[in-house]
C-alpha cells in the first residue's frame, strides 16, 4: 500500500493536508476530477493521512510533541513499507520577521529560541542534543521552483522553532506577559540579525528526526504577518486562505518537476 511513496508532505491541520492531496492529484493528473480521497487513519483522531500515487499527505497537529509522535509512526511506516529515495517536506504557516505577509520562507536551518541549530530533548534523564540541518540541495531545488513560478516572494533563511505561541514567541497579547514592547523588539531584531526570517513550532524536531534517519527534508512556510509590526493577524480571511496555498503550489510544482524528470 505504501511501498511506492517517494514524497511525504506534512502540515498542521487535517483539512489543509486533504486540500493538498486534492491539489496534487489534479496537478499530476491522478484520479478523476472531484474524486474523494479518504483518510487512511480515520480510526484515530491523532492525525489524518491521505495518499495519491507516490505522494503521502499527513497532518501533524500543533507543536513539537504532536509532530514528534506522528514522525515516529510515519518513519516506522516508511521503513516497514521498504520505501527508498523519499523526500519529506513540512508545509505550513508562520510569523515573519522583516518580511511582508504572504512571503514564503524555505528554511536553511531550524534554530531554537537561542538561535542555535539544535533540538534538545531529555531522554532517560539525560540531555540529548541533535543537529537541525536540512538538505542544502533540496533548498536550492525548491528555490529554483519558486523562480519558475514567479508568483510570490520567496526567501531562504533560518526558522526559529519555539515551544509556545505566546510568550515563547515574544507576543504581548497572551494571558501572561512579563516583558515590554521594547524587550520584544530587541529580541526579534536579534533573531533577524542571526538570520531568522520566520517563527513556527515544529521545524526543529522535524529537521532533527529526518536528519537522524537520513531523510532528505525541507520546511516551506508562508508568513501570515510581520512580527516586527505586531502580534495580531489582520489580513482578511480570503487573503489568508490564498497565502496558505502558496507553500502547496510551490511544493506541488516541485513534485511535478521531479516526476517529469524521473
Short mmCIF file of C-alpha atoms in Angstrom, two decimals:
data_model
loop_
_atom_site.label_atom_id
_atom_site.label_comp_id
_atom_site.label_asym_id
_atom_site.label_seq_id
_atom_site.Cartn_x
_atom_site.Cartn_y
_atom_site.Cartn_z
CA UNK A 1 0.00 0.00 0.00
CA UNK A 2 2.86 2.43 0.77
CA UNK A 3 5.89 0.93 -0.98
CA UNK A 4 5.69 3.38 -3.91
CA UNK A 5 5.81 6.54 -1.75
CA UNK A 6 8.52 8.99 -2.85
CA UNK A 7 7.18 12.26 -1.44
CA UNK A 8 5.74 12.90 2.01
CA UNK A 9 4.24 16.28 2.83
CA UNK A 10 3.23 17.09 6.39
CA UNK A 11 1.31 20.06 7.78
CA UNK A 12 -0.68 21.11 10.82
CA UNK A 13 -4.35 20.67 10.01
CA UNK A 14 -6.20 17.67 8.52
CA UNK A 15 -8.27 19.92 6.25
CA UNK A 16 -5.18 21.60 4.81
CA UNK A 17 -3.50 18.27 4.10
CA UNK A 18 -6.64 16.90 2.46
CA UNK A 19 -6.76 20.04 0.33
CA UNK A 20 -3.11 19.48 -0.57
CA UNK A 21 -3.68 15.90 -1.75
CA UNK A 22 -6.60 17.08 -3.90
CA UNK A 23 -4.38 19.77 -5.41
CA UNK A 24 -1.52 17.33 -6.09
CA UNK A 25 -3.91 14.78 -7.63
CA UNK A 26 -5.17 17.42 -10.06
CA UNK A 27 -1.65 18.69 -10.85
CA UNK A 28 -0.31 15.20 -11.52
CA UNK A 29 -3.41 14.05 -13.40
CA UNK A 30 -4.07 11.22 -10.94
CA UNK A 31 -7.61 10.01 -10.29
CA UNK A 32 -10.76 11.73 -11.51
CA UNK A 33 -11.93 15.34 -11.03
CA UNK A 34 -13.93 15.65 -7.82
CA UNK A 35 -12.81 12.24 -6.58
CA UNK A 36 -12.75 11.90 -2.81
CA UNK A 37 -9.54 10.95 -1.02
CA UNK A 38 -10.39 9.08 2.19
CA UNK A 39 -8.46 9.49 5.41
CA UNK A 40 -6.34 6.35 5.75
CA UNK A 41 -6.11 6.96 9.53
CA UNK A 42 -9.83 7.53 10.09
CA UNK A 43 -9.69 5.19 13.10
CA UNK A 44 -7.66 7.70 15.13
CA UNK A 45 -8.04 11.40 15.92
CA UNK A 46 -4.30 11.98 16.35
CA UNK A 47 -3.63 12.75 12.68
CA UNK A 48 -5.04 12.33 9.20
CA UNK A 49 -3.30 10.67 6.25
CA UNK A 50 -4.08 10.81 2.54
CA UNK A 51 -2.37 9.21 -0.45
CA UNK A 52 -2.41 9.64 -4.21
CA UNK A 53 0.19 7.95 -6.42
CA UNK A 54 3.67 8.39 -4.89
CA UNK A 55 2.57 11.25 -2.61
CA UNK A 56 1.60 10.89 1.06
CA UNK A 57 -0.01 13.84 2.87
CA UNK A 58 -0.16 13.75 6.68
CA UNK A 59 -1.37 16.21 9.33
CA UNK A 60 0.69 16.60 12.49
CA UNK A 61 -1.22 18.93 14.78
CA UNK A 62 0.43 21.81 16.61
CA UNK A 63 3.80 21.92 18.35
CA UNK A 64 6.87 19.75 18.87
CA UNK A 65 5.25 16.91 20.92
CA UNK A 66 2.45 16.43 18.40
CA UNK A 67 4.63 16.31 15.27
CA UNK A 68 7.23 14.13 17.06
CA UNK A 69 4.65 11.42 17.78
CA UNK A 70 3.45 11.48 14.18
CA UNK A 71 7.02 11.37 12.81
CA UNK A 72 7.97 8.32 14.88
CA UNK A 73 5.00 6.42 13.47
CA UNK A 74 5.45 7.77 9.94
CA UNK A 75 9.14 6.82 9.87
CA UNK A 76 8.32 3.30 11.05
CA UNK A 77 5.69 3.07 8.31
CA UNK A 78 8.20 4.09 5.61
CA UNK A 79 10.73 1.59 6.99
CA UNK A 80 8.37 -1.36 7.07
CA UNK A 81 6.99 -0.48 3.62
CA UNK A 82 10.63 -0.58 2.39
CA UNK A 83 10.36 2.86 0.83
CA UNK A 84 13.51 4.35 -0.67
CA UNK A 85 14.57 7.73 -2.03
CA UNK A 86 11.89 9.52 -0.02
CA UNK A 87 11.73 13.33 0.21
CA UNK A 88 9.77 14.77 3.14
CA UNK A 89 8.61 18.39 3.30
CA UNK A 90 6.76 20.29 6.02
CA UNK A 91 4.39 22.91 4.60
CA UNK A 92 2.74 25.40 6.90
CA UNK A 93 2.22 28.90 8.23
CA UNK A 94 4.46 31.10 10.33
CA UNK A 95 5.12 34.58 11.62
CA UNK A 96 7.63 36.51 9.55
CA UNK A 97 10.46 38.73 10.81
CA UNK A 98 11.09 41.63 8.46
CA UNK A 99 9.02 40.09 5.65
CA UNK A 100 5.74 41.17 4.10
CA UNK A 101 2.76 38.89 4.84
CA UNK A 102 2.42 36.25 2.15
CA UNK A 103 6.17 35.76 1.73
CA UNK A 104 7.31 32.14 1.59
CA UNK A 105 10.36 31.02 3.60
CA UNK A 106 12.40 27.97 2.65
CA UNK A 107 14.28 27.01 5.80
CA UNK A 108 18.07 26.82 5.69
CA UNK A 109 18.38 25.78 9.34
CA UNK A 110 15.85 25.28 12.09
CA UNK A 111 17.06 27.06 15.23
CA UNK A 112 15.90 27.15 18.84
CA UNK A 113 14.93 30.18 20.91
CA UNK A 114 18.65 30.89 21.48
CA UNK A 115 19.16 30.88 17.67
CA UNK A 116 21.19 27.65 17.85
CA UNK A 117 20.71 24.96 15.15
CA UNK A 118 19.88 22.33 17.77
CA UNK A 119 16.99 20.30 19.11
CA UNK A 120 17.28 19.38 22.78
CA UNK A 121 15.39 16.53 24.39
CA UNK A 122 15.65 14.78 27.75
CA UNK A 123 15.99 11.01 27.27
CA UNK A 124 16.23 8.78 30.36
CA UNK A 125 17.04 11.83 32.45
CA UNK A 126 19.91 12.90 30.20
CA UNK A 127 20.15 15.88 27.84
CA UNK A 128 20.32 14.76 24.20
CA UNK A 129 21.08 17.37 21.54
CA UNK A 130 20.61 16.73 17.82
CA UNK A 131 21.54 18.95 14.88
CA UNK A 132 18.77 20.53 12.84
CA UNK A 133 20.42 20.82 9.43
CA UNK A 134 18.25 20.46 6.34
CA UNK A 135 19.21 19.25 2.87
CA UNK A 136 21.05 22.09 1.09
CA UNK A 137 20.45 20.72 -2.38
CA UNK A 138 16.72 20.39 -1.71
CA UNK A 139 16.64 24.02 -0.53
CA UNK A 140 18.21 25.03 -3.83
CA UNK A 141 15.80 22.92 -5.87
CA UNK A 142 12.81 24.47 -4.10
CA UNK A 143 14.23 27.96 -4.66
CA UNK A 144 14.52 27.20 -8.36
CA UNK A 145 10.90 26.02 -8.41
CA UNK A 146 9.80 29.31 -6.87
CA UNK A 147 11.72 31.15 -9.59
CA UNK A 148 9.87 29.01 -12.15
CA UNK A 149 6.50 30.05 -10.72
CA UNK A 150 7.23 33.78 -10.23
CA UNK A 151 4.03 34.08 -8.21
CA UNK A 152 5.19 35.32 -4.77
CA UNK A 153 8.23 36.45 -2.83
CA UNK A 154 10.34 33.53 -1.62
CA UNK A 155 13.40 33.77 0.61
CA UNK A 156 15.83 31.28 2.12
CA UNK A 157 16.53 31.84 5.82
CA UNK A 158 16.60 30.31 9.26
CA UNK A 159 13.38 29.34 11.01
CA UNK A 160 13.05 29.69 14.76
CA UNK A 161 11.09 26.89 16.41
CA UNK A 162 9.52 27.71 19.77
CA UNK A 163 7.65 25.64 22.35
CA UNK A 164 4.89 28.21 22.78
CA UNK A 165 2.82 30.54 20.59
CA UNK A 166 2.63 33.45 23.05
CA UNK A 167 5.49 34.14 25.49
CA UNK A 168 7.84 31.81 23.62
CA UNK A 169 7.43 33.99 20.53
CA UNK A 170 7.51 37.32 22.36
CA UNK A 171 3.82 38.10 21.95
CA UNK A 172 2.24 40.80 24.09
CA UNK A 173 -1.36 39.60 23.73
CA UNK A 174 -1.31 36.34 25.72
CA UNK A 175 -2.85 35.71 29.14
CA UNK A 176 0.61 36.16 30.69
CA UNK A 177 3.30 38.66 29.70
CA UNK A 178 6.30 39.74 31.77
CA UNK A 179 8.12 41.97 29.24
CA UNK A 180 7.59 45.17 27.26
CA UNK A 181 7.23 46.07 23.59
CA UNK A 182 10.81 47.31 23.73
CA UNK A 183 12.01 43.95 25.09
CA UNK A 184 10.10 42.13 22.36
CA UNK A 185 11.53 44.30 19.60
CA UNK A 186 15.09 43.81 20.88
CA UNK A 187 14.65 40.03 20.84
CA UNK A 188 13.09 39.90 17.37
CA UNK A 189 15.78 42.21 15.98
CA UNK A 190 18.43 39.91 17.47
CA UNK A 191 16.70 36.95 15.81
CA UNK A 192 16.70 38.77 12.47
CA UNK A 193 20.40 39.58 12.86
CA UNK A 194 21.02 35.84 13.46
CA UNK A 195 19.42 35.05 10.09
CA UNK A 196 15.95 34.13 11.38
CA UNK A 197 13.22 35.06 8.92
CA UNK A 198 10.20 33.31 10.43
CA UNK A 199 8.89 31.63 13.58
CA UNK A 200 6.82 28.46 13.99
CA UNK A 201 6.58 25.49 16.38
CA UNK A 202 7.60 22.26 14.61
CA UNK A 203 10.70 22.69 12.45
CA UNK A 204 13.42 21.77 14.96
CA UNK A 205 12.25 18.28 15.84
CA UNK A 206 11.22 17.72 12.21
CA UNK A 207 14.72 18.59 10.98
CA UNK A 208 16.46 16.66 13.76
CA UNK A 209 14.49 13.44 13.27
CA UNK A 210 14.67 13.47 9.48
CA UNK A 211 18.41 14.15 9.58
CA UNK A 212 18.98 11.36 12.13
CA UNK A 213 17.14 8.94 9.82
CA UNK A 214 18.95 10.05 6.67
CA UNK A 215 15.86 11.51 5.01
CA UNK A 216 16.04 14.39 2.54
CA UNK A 217 13.89 17.03 4.20
CA UNK A 218 12.78 20.66 3.86
CA UNK A 219 10.48 23.17 5.54
CA UNK A 220 8.41 25.59 3.44
CA UNK A 221 6.18 28.04 5.33
CA UNK A 222 4.26 31.15 4.38
CA UNK A 223 4.31 34.18 6.67
CA UNK A 224 0.91 35.48 7.79
CA UNK A 225 2.24 38.69 9.35
CA UNK A 226 5.44 40.59 10.10
CA UNK A 227 6.08 40.18 13.82
CA UNK A 228 8.09 43.42 13.87
CA UNK A 229 4.84 45.20 13.06
CA UNK A 230 2.57 43.47 15.59
CA UNK A 231 1.16 40.28 17.10
CA UNK A 232 -2.29 40.09 15.54
CA UNK A 233 -3.08 38.75 12.07
CA UNK A 234 -5.07 41.48 10.33
CA UNK A 235 -5.42 40.17 6.76
CA UNK A 236 -8.95 39.20 5.60
CA UNK A 237 -9.89 35.52 5.65
CA UNK A 238 -9.85 35.16 1.86
CA UNK A 239 -6.35 36.68 1.71
CA UNK A 240 -5.09 34.29 4.41
CA UNK A 241 -6.64 31.35 2.54
CA UNK A 242 -4.67 32.30 -0.58
CA UNK A 243 -1.46 32.76 1.45
CA UNK A 244 -1.82 29.24 2.85
CA UNK A 245 -1.99 27.81 -0.66
CA UNK A 246 1.41 29.24 -1.61
CA UNK A 247 3.59 26.53 0.02
CA UNK A 248 1.26 23.94 -1.53
CA UNK A 249 1.71 25.41 -5.02
CA UNK A 250 5.48 25.58 -4.62
CA UNK A 251 5.82 22.01 -3.33
CA UNK A 252 3.28 20.73 -5.86
CA UNK A 253 5.36 22.24 -8.67
CA UNK A 254 8.50 20.65 -7.18
CA UNK A 255 6.90 17.20 -7.09
CA UNK A 256 5.59 17.56 -10.65
CA UNK A 257 9.02 18.68 -11.86
CA UNK A 258 10.75 15.76 -10.11
CA UNK A 259 8.37 13.18 -11.60
CA UNK A 260 8.68 14.71 -15.08
CA UNK A 261 12.45 14.34 -14.88
CA UNK A 262 12.40 10.81 -13.45
#
